[in-house]
Coordinates of C-alpha atoms in Angstrom, one line a residue:
Chain A
M21 CA 35.0 -23.9 0.0
D22 CA 32.9 -25.8 1.2
K23 CA 29.1 -24.6 1.6
Q24 CA 29.1 -27.0 4.4
L25 CA 32.1 -25.5 6.7
K26 CA 31.7 -21.8 4.8
H27 CA 27.9 -21.8 7.0
G28 CA 29.5 -23.9 10.8
I29 CA 32.4 -20.9 10.5
T30 CA 30.1 -17.7 9.8
D31 CA 28.0 -18.8 11.9
A32 CA 30.1 -18.9 14.7
C33 CA 32.1 -15.2 14.5
V34 CA 28.6 -14.0 13.5
L35 CA 27.2 -14.7 17.6
A36 CA 31.5 -14.6 18.4
A37 CA 30.8 -11.2 17.3
L38 CA 27.6 -11.1 19.9
C39 CA 29.8 -12.2 22.9
R40 CA 31.2 -9.0 23.8
R41 CA 27.7 -7.3 24.1
D42 CA 24.1 -7.1 22.0
S43 CA 24.5 -5.5 18.9
Y44 CA 23.3 -5.0 15.6
G45 CA 23.5 -5.7 11.2
Y46 CA 25.3 -2.8 9.4
R47 CA 27.6 -3.2 12.4
I48 CA 28.7 -6.8 12.6
V49 CA 29.6 -6.3 9.4
Q50 CA 31.6 -3.4 10.1
E51 CA 32.6 -5.4 12.8
L52 CA 33.7 -8.8 10.4
E53 CA 34.8 -7.0 7.2
G54 CA 38.4 -8.7 6.5
K55 CA 37.5 -11.3 9.4
I56 CA 35.7 -13.7 7.0
E57 CA 33.5 -13.0 3.6
I58 CA 30.2 -11.2 4.4
S59 CA 28.6 -8.3 3.6
Q60 CA 25.1 -6.0 4.4
S61 CA 22.6 -8.8 2.4
T62 CA 24.8 -12.1 3.5
L63 CA 24.7 -11.0 6.7
Y64 CA 20.7 -11.4 7.2
P65 CA 20.2 -14.5 6.4
V66 CA 22.0 -15.8 9.1
L67 CA 20.8 -13.4 11.5
R68 CA 17.6 -15.1 10.2
R69 CA 18.9 -18.8 9.9
L70 CA 20.6 -17.9 14.2
E71 CA 17.2 -16.7 14.6
E72 CA 14.8 -20.0 13.7
S73 CA 17.5 -22.0 15.5
G74 CA 17.2 -20.4 19.0
C75 CA 21.5 -18.4 19.3
L76 CA 19.9 -15.6 19.6
T77 CA 17.5 -13.3 20.0
V78 CA 16.3 -9.4 18.1
F79 CA 15.0 -6.9 20.1
S80 CA 14.6 -2.8 19.0
I81 CA 15.7 0.1 20.8
E82 CA 14.7 3.7 19.0
H83 CA 17.8 4.9 17.6
S84 CA 17.0 8.4 15.8
G85 CA 13.1 8.4 14.9
R86 CA 13.0 4.8 14.1
L87 CA 13.8 1.4 15.3
R88 CA 17.1 -0.7 15.8
K89 CA 17.1 -4.3 16.1
Y90 CA 19.2 -5.4 18.2
Y91 CA 21.0 -9.5 18.9
H92 CA 21.1 -11.1 21.8
I93 CA 23.4 -14.6 22.0
T94 CA 21.6 -16.9 24.4
P95 CA 22.5 -19.6 26.0
V96 CA 22.1 -22.2 22.7
G97 CA 24.5 -19.6 21.0
I98 CA 26.2 -19.8 23.3
K99 CA 26.7 -23.8 23.7
K100 CA 27.1 -23.8 19.2
L101 CA 30.0 -22.1 19.7
D102 CA 32.1 -23.8 22.2
Q103 CA 30.4 -26.8 20.7
F104 CA 32.2 -24.9 16.9
L105 CA 35.8 -24.5 19.1
E106 CA 35.5 -28.4 20.3
E107 CA 35.1 -29.4 16.8
W108 CA 38.4 -27.7 15.6
E109 CA 39.7 -29.5 18.3
L110 CA 39.5 -32.2 16.2
V111 CA 40.8 -30.3 12.9
M112 CA 43.2 -28.1 14.1
K113 CA 44.5 -31.8 15.1
M114 CA 44.1 -33.1 11.7
Y115 CA 45.3 -30.4 10.6
D116 CA 48.5 -30.6 12.2
F117 CA 49.4 -34.3 11.5
I118 CA 47.6 -33.6 7.3
K119 CA 50.6 -31.2 7.1
E120 CA 53.4 -33.6 8.8
E121 CA 52.7 -35.9 6.1
R122 CA 51.7 -33.7 3.0
A123 CA 56.1 -32.3 4.2
V124 CA 57.0 -36.8 4.5
Y125 CA 56.1 -36.9 0.9
E126 CA 58.4 -33.6 -0.8
E127 CA 61.1 -35.0 1.6
A128 CA 61.3 -38.5 0.2
Chain B
M15 CA 19.0 3.7 -7.1
K16 CA 16.9 5.1 -4.4
K17 CA 16.2 3.8 -1.0
H18 CA 11.8 3.1 -1.5
E19 CA 12.9 2.1 -5.3
F20 CA 15.4 -0.7 -3.9
L21 CA 12.9 -2.0 -1.5
R22 CA 10.1 -1.8 -3.1
E23 CA 11.9 -3.8 -5.9
L24 CA 12.3 -6.6 -3.2
E25 CA 8.8 -5.9 -1.5
Q26 CA 7.7 -7.4 -4.6
L27 CA 10.4 -10.5 -5.7
L28 CA 9.3 -12.0 -1.5
P29 CA 6.3 -14.0 -0.7
R30 CA 4.4 -11.7 1.6
E31 CA 4.9 -13.8 5.0
S32 CA 7.7 -13.4 5.6
A33 CA 8.7 -9.9 3.3
E34 CA 7.8 -7.7 6.3
N35 CA 11.2 -8.7 8.1
T36 CA 12.9 -8.6 5.3
I37 CA 12.5 -4.8 4.3
S38 CA 12.3 -3.8 7.7
Y39 CA 16.3 -5.8 8.1
F40 CA 17.8 -4.0 4.9
S41 CA 15.8 0.0 5.2
E42 CA 17.0 -0.2 8.5
M43 CA 20.7 -1.2 6.8
I44 CA 20.8 1.2 4.2
D45 CA 19.7 4.6 7.9
D46 CA 23.2 2.8 9.6
M47 CA 25.0 3.0 6.3
M48 CA 23.8 6.0 5.1
E49 CA 24.3 7.3 9.2
D50 CA 27.6 6.4 9.0
G51 CA 27.9 9.1 5.9
I52 CA 27.6 6.8 3.1
P53 CA 25.0 8.7 0.3
E54 CA 22.3 6.7 0.1
E55 CA 22.8 5.6 -4.1
A56 CA 25.9 4.5 -2.8
A57 CA 24.6 2.4 -0.3
V58 CA 22.1 1.0 -2.4
A59 CA 24.7 0.0 -4.1
Q60 CA 26.8 -1.9 -2.0
L61 CA 23.9 -4.1 -1.3
G62 CA 23.7 -4.9 -4.5
E63 CA 20.9 -6.1 -7.0
P64 CA 17.1 -7.3 -5.3
Q65 CA 17.0 -9.8 -7.8
K66 CA 20.2 -11.5 -6.2
I67 CA 19.5 -11.3 -2.3
V68 CA 16.1 -13.3 -3.0
A69 CA 18.8 -15.6 -5.1
G70 CA 21.0 -16.3 -2.1
L71 CA 18.3 -15.7 0.7
I72 CA 16.0 -19.1 -0.9
E73 CA 19.7 -20.6 -1.1
E74 CA 20.7 -19.6 2.6
T75 CA 17.4 -20.8 4.3
G76 CA 14.7 -23.0 1.9
E77 CA 12.9 -20.8 2.6
A78 CA 9.7 -20.5 0.5
A79 CA 10.9 -21.4 -2.7
A80 CA 8.3 -22.1 -5.1
D81 CA 6.6 -19.1 -4.1
I82 CA 8.9 -17.2 -4.4
K83 CA 9.3 -18.2 -8.0
Q84 CA 5.8 -16.8 -9.0
R85 CA 6.1 -13.9 -7.7
R86 CA 9.4 -13.3 -9.5
R87 CA 7.0 -13.0 -12.4
I88 CA 5.2 -10.0 -11.6
R89 CA 7.4 -6.8 -12.1
K90 CA 6.4 -3.4 -12.2
V91 CA 7.2 -1.2 -15.0
D92 CA 7.4 2.8 -13.8
Y93 CA 5.4 4.3 -16.8
A94 CA 6.6 8.4 -16.0
A95 CA 4.1 10.7 -17.9
K96 CA 7.2 13.7 -20.4
G97 CA 4.9 16.4 -20.7
D98 CA 2.9 18.6 -18.1
I99 CA -0.5 16.4 -17.8
V100 CA -3.1 18.8 -16.2
S101 CA -5.9 16.0 -17.7
L102 CA -6.1 12.1 -17.5
H103 CA -8.9 10.2 -19.3
I104 CA -8.2 6.3 -17.6
H105 CA -10.4 3.5 -19.4
T106 CA -9.6 -0.2 -17.7
V107 CA -10.8 -3.6 -16.6
N108 CA -11.0 -5.3 -14.1
R109 CA -8.8 -3.0 -12.8
E110 CA -8.3 -1.6 -9.2
I111 CA -7.1 1.9 -9.9
A112 CA -5.0 4.0 -6.7
L113 CA -4.0 7.5 -7.3
T114 CA -0.5 7.7 -5.4
Q115 CA 1.9 11.2 -4.6
S116 CA 4.2 11.6 -7.3
P117 CA 7.7 11.4 -5.9
D118 CA 8.8 14.5 -8.7
D119 CA 6.9 16.2 -10.8
R120 CA 6.0 13.7 -13.1
V121 CA 2.5 11.7 -13.5
H122 CA 3.2 8.5 -12.2
L123 CA 1.4 5.5 -14.5
R124 CA 2.1 1.4 -12.1
Y125 CA 1.2 -1.3 -13.7
E126 CA 2.8 -4.6 -13.8
E127 CA 5.3 -5.6 -16.8
W128 CA 3.0 -7.6 -18.5
E129 CA 0.1 -5.7 -18.9
T130 CA 2.0 -3.6 -20.7
E131 CA 1.0 -4.9 -24.3
Y132 CA -3.1 -5.0 -22.5
H133 CA -3.5 -0.8 -23.2
T134 CA -2.0 1.9 -24.8
I135 CA -0.9 4.8 -23.3
T136 CA -1.1 8.1 -25.2
E137 CA 0.1 11.1 -24.3
Q138 CA -0.9 14.9 -26.0
N139 CA -1.3 18.6 -25.5
G140 CA -0.9 17.7 -21.5
T141 CA -3.9 15.3 -22.1
L142 CA -2.6 11.5 -20.7
K143 CA -5.1 8.8 -21.6
L144 CA -4.7 4.9 -20.6
E145 CA -7.1 2.9 -22.8
P146 CA -7.4 -0.5 -23.2
P147 CA -7.2 -2.0 -26.6
K148 CA -10.6 -2.0 -28.7
K149 CA -9.8 -5.7 -28.8
R150 CA -10.2 -7.7 -25.9
Y151 CA -8.9 -10.3 -24.4
E152 CA -7.3 -11.4 -20.5
P153 CA -4.4 -13.9 -19.9
I154 CA -6.4 -16.9 -18.9
F155 CA -3.1 -18.2 -16.8
R156 CA -2.8 -15.5 -15.8
P157 CA 1.3 -15.3 -14.1
Y158 CA 0.1 -13.5 -10.4
P159 CA -1.5 -14.3 -7.5
Q160 CA -3.6 -11.5 -6.7
P161 CA -7.1 -11.4 -7.6
N162 CA -7.2 -7.8 -8.6
P163 CA -3.5 -6.3 -10.5
K164 CA -4.0 -2.8 -9.1
L165 CA -3.2 0.3 -12.1
E166 CA -0.7 2.5 -9.7
I167 CA -1.5 6.7 -10.3
A168 CA 1.9 8.3 -8.8
L169 CA -0.2 12.2 -9.8
P170 CA 2.1 15.5 -7.8
E171 CA 0.8 18.5 -6.0
T172 CA -0.8 20.7 -8.7
A173 CA -4.5 22.2 -9.8
Y174 CA -5.8 19.7 -12.8
E175 CA -9.2 20.3 -16.2
T176 CA -9.8 17.0 -15.4
I177 CA -10.0 13.7 -14.4
H178 CA -11.3 10.5 -15.3
L179 CA -11.2 6.7 -14.0
Q180 CA -13.3 4.4 -15.4
T181 CA -13.0 0.6 -14.4
T182 CA -14.9 -2.7 -13.6
N183 CA -14.8 -5.2 -11.1
G184 CA -12.5 -3.6 -9.0
A185 CA -12.7 -1.2 -6.4
I186 CA -11.6 2.7 -7.6
R187 CA -9.0 4.3 -4.6
S188 CA -8.2 8.3 -4.2
P189 CA -6.6 8.8 -0.4
I190 CA -4.2 11.5 -1.7
A191 CA -5.6 15.3 -1.9
V192 CA -6.4 16.5 -5.2
T193 CA -7.8 19.5 -6.9
A194 CA -8.9 19.1 -10.7
K195 CA -12.1 21.5 -12.1
Q196 CA -14.2 18.2 -13.2
F197 CA -13.5 14.4 -11.8
G198 CA -15.6 11.7 -12.6
V199 CA -15.1 8.4 -11.5
Q200 CA -16.9 4.9 -12.8
S201 CA -16.4 1.6 -11.2
T202 CA -19.1 -1.2 -11.8
N203 CA -19.2 -3.8 -9.3
G204 CA -15.7 -2.0 -7.2
V205 CA -16.2 0.3 -3.8
I206 CA -14.9 4.5 -5.2
R207 CA -13.1 5.9 -2.0
L208 CA -12.3 9.5 -3.0
E209 CA -11.1 11.6 -0.3
Q210 CA -9.3 14.9 0.5
L211 CA -10.8 16.2 -3.1
T212 CA -11.0 19.6 -4.4
T213 CA -13.7 19.9 -7.3
G214 CA -16.2 21.9 -9.8
Q215 CA -17.8 19.2 -10.6
L216 CA -17.5 15.0 -8.9
D217 CA -19.7 12.5 -11.7
A218 CA -19.4 9.7 -9.3
K219 CA -21.2 6.7 -10.9
S220 CA -20.6 2.4 -9.2
A221 CA -23.5 -0.3 -10.3
N222 CA -22.5 -2.4 -6.9
G223 CA -20.4 -0.8 -5.4
A224 CA -20.8 1.2 -2.0
I225 CA -19.7 5.4 -2.4
R226 CA -17.5 6.6 -0.1
C227 CA -16.0 11.0 0.0
F228 CA -15.0 12.3 2.8
H229 CA -12.9 15.9 3.3
L230 CA -14.6 16.9 -0.2
K231 CA -15.3 20.6 -1.0
A232 CA -17.1 21.0 -5.1
E233 CA -19.5 22.6 -6.4
E234 CA -21.8 20.0 -8.5
V235 CA -21.3 16.1 -6.3
T236 CA -23.9 13.9 -8.4
L237 CA -23.5 10.5 -6.6
T238 CA -25.0 7.3 -8.6
T239 CA -25.1 3.4 -7.9
S240 CA -27.9 1.5 -7.6
N241 CA -26.7 -1.6 -5.1
G242 CA -23.9 0.4 -2.8
A243 CA -23.8 2.5 -0.1
I244 CA -23.7 6.2 0.2
R245 CA -21.5 7.4 2.5
L246 CA -19.9 11.6 1.9
A247 CA -19.0 13.0 6.0
D248 CA -17.0 16.1 6.2
S249 CA -18.4 17.3 3.3
T250 CA -18.6 20.9 2.3
V251 CA -20.8 20.5 -1.8
D252 CA -22.5 23.4 -3.6
Y253 CA -24.8 20.8 -5.3
L254 CA -25.5 17.6 -4.4
K255 CA -27.5 14.6 -6.0
A256 CA -27.1 10.9 -4.8
T257 CA -29.7 8.3 -6.1
N258 CA -29.1 4.8 -4.7
A259 CA -31.5 1.7 -5.4
N260 CA -31.2 -1.1 -2.6
G261 CA -29.0 1.0 -0.6
R262 CA -28.3 3.7 2.5
I263 CA -27.6 6.9 2.1
R264 CA -25.5 8.5 5.3
L265 CA -24.8 12.0 5.6
D266 CA -21.9 12.9 8.3
Q267 CA -21.1 16.4 9.4
S268 CA -21.9 18.0 6.4
E269 CA -23.4 21.2 4.1
I270 CA -24.9 20.6 1.6
K271 CA -25.4 24.9 0.2
E272 CA -28.0 25.0 -2.0
P273 CA -31.4 22.0 -1.9
I274 CA -30.2 18.1 -1.5
R275 CA -32.2 15.8 -3.8
L276 CA -32.0 11.8 -1.8
I277 CA -33.1 9.6 -3.6
T278 CA -32.7 5.6 -3.0
S279 CA -35.6 2.8 -1.8
N280 CA -34.9 -0.2 0.5
A281 CA -32.7 1.4 3.2
G282 CA -32.5 3.8 4.9
V283 CA -30.6 8.1 4.8
F284 CA -29.4 9.0 7.4
L285 CA -28.5 12.9 7.8
N286 CA -25.9 13.2 11.1
D287 CA -24.5 17.0 12.2
C288 CA -25.6 18.6 8.6
S289 CA -26.3 21.6 7.6
L290 CA -29.1 22.4 5.1
P291 CA -29.1 26.3 4.7
K292 CA -32.2 25.6 1.2
G293 CA -33.3 21.9 2.4
G294 CA -34.3 20.3 -0.3
K295 CA -35.8 16.9 -0.9
I296 CA -35.7 13.7 0.7
V297 CA -36.9 10.1 -0.8
N298 CA -36.4 6.7 0.3
S299 CA -39.7 3.8 0.1
N300 CA -39.6 0.8 2.7
G301 CA -36.6 2.6 4.3
P302 CA -36.6 5.1 7.7
I303 CA -35.5 8.4 7.5
Q304 CA -33.0 10.2 10.4
L305 CA -32.2 13.6 10.3
T306 CA -30.1 15.8 12.3
L307 CA -29.2 19.2 11.9
K308 CA -27.5 22.3 12.6
G309 CA -29.7 25.0 13.0
R310 CA -32.8 26.1 14.2
R311 CA -36.2 23.8 13.8
E312 CA -38.6 26.8 13.3
D313 CA -36.5 28.8 9.8
Y314 CA -37.6 25.0 8.2
R315 CA -40.9 24.4 6.5
I316 CA -41.1 20.6 6.7
G317 CA -43.3 18.2 4.8
A318 CA -42.7 14.7 5.9
H319 CA -44.8 12.3 4.2
T320 CA -44.5 8.2 5.3
I321 CA -47.3 5.4 5.0
N322 CA -47.3 2.6 7.3
G323 CA -44.5 4.8 9.4
K324 CA -44.2 7.2 12.2
T325 CA -43.3 11.3 12.3
Q326 CA -41.4 12.7 14.1
V327 CA -40.2 16.3 13.2
G328 CA -42.3 19.1 15.2
E329 CA -45.5 20.3 14.8
N330 CA -44.0 23.9 13.2
T331 CA -44.6 25.1 9.1
T332 CA -44.4 27.7 8.7
G333 CA -40.2 28.2 8.3
K334 CA -38.7 29.3 5.0
I335 CA -36.8 26.5 3.7
S336 CA -38.5 24.4 2.0
L337 CA -37.9 20.8 3.4
Q338 CA -39.7 17.9 1.5
L339 CA -39.0 14.1 2.9
T340 CA -41.1 11.3 1.1
T341 CA -41.4 7.7 2.3
C342 CA -43.0 4.9 3.2
N343 CA -43.6 1.8 5.4
A344 CA -40.9 3.5 7.4
G345 CA -40.8 6.5 9.8
I346 CA -39.5 10.2 9.2
S347 CA -37.3 11.6 12.2
A348 CA -35.6 15.4 12.0
Q349 CA -33.8 16.3 14.9
F350 CA -32.6 20.5 15.4
A351 CA -28.8 21.1 17.7

């Protein structure tokens, strides 16, 4: 898959995983497992990127004697998700168009 | 690979500014995986190679790639002694020496990979030796950004016969509890710092560096420096001889069981809350001598000599314990509590 496209989808999926509740690294990976291609290690740069662009904030909570970092989606993050959905609306239309036209070629 | 090994390897590959953040993320991840029932080594294996993680990080965030490239070349070698070690003779040049706790029952030497050719390590009859080659060389363009490479010596807790550490231009630090019959340290321009050392004989020499000992238990101690401070705190020593030329000598909350010998010039001698049951001799020039001692004033026979200074040591000179204090161009004071 195109790198730029993959970035966009990964970012959106991670943000989506934070919509229901604030979450931590390991749980995010578990929730996204099977949906997109992500691992404990590849999640890290995504979180870093999203934090740097203001889409999420980080806070720590003590958990069994150590600190665990929780990620919280910000209004910027929500806006980014809306943008993503809007763009994909267009992409889906294009998809339908391309599929239709492609089918025509087969038949001809 | 264990968690701490993985994190250490990762840390060495990362630029300093972002290492902490990255390390804490992966440390937490391993903890969470282990909490989920995945064994430590399997959890680490799932994360993949540290090199690949860092490469991915560069690709994804474009982070200080040049810096990482530079640091990537520094890899540490961990030499684990094959047999049980009772004596260590470490002689190195232009390096810092640091003692740490061994993770197992072996002695480990850790140094940068490129140094492998730089020194020779031999192991014989329980003695581990590290020596620089007779013909010394240092690469002009060092493959590391740090000024002083560190030689790390990880020791398992046991009673050692002899430990001798020698370097130039680097500190010698021992923050861990060590027991050895003989303990020798020598640095030319580096600080020597020993904590929790128990030994029969301690000989510490530095020329331009300070010597600091904390929680030292020793029978015979000789501390020699010329332009650095000497400090001893919370220690119990039978025989103490400290010689300095242009640096301060300071003792805190310590007991010197046999007559003390302190010599310096051009700086002060300070003893705070110390016990000198057999007295001793303190010689200074151009610096003050200030003592607060445990015990009763009447037990001491104090001889205080100074030129151009005040003496405040009390009047009674009939005690049994002899204490000789000499300086010039500064005052002498002794208080008892």
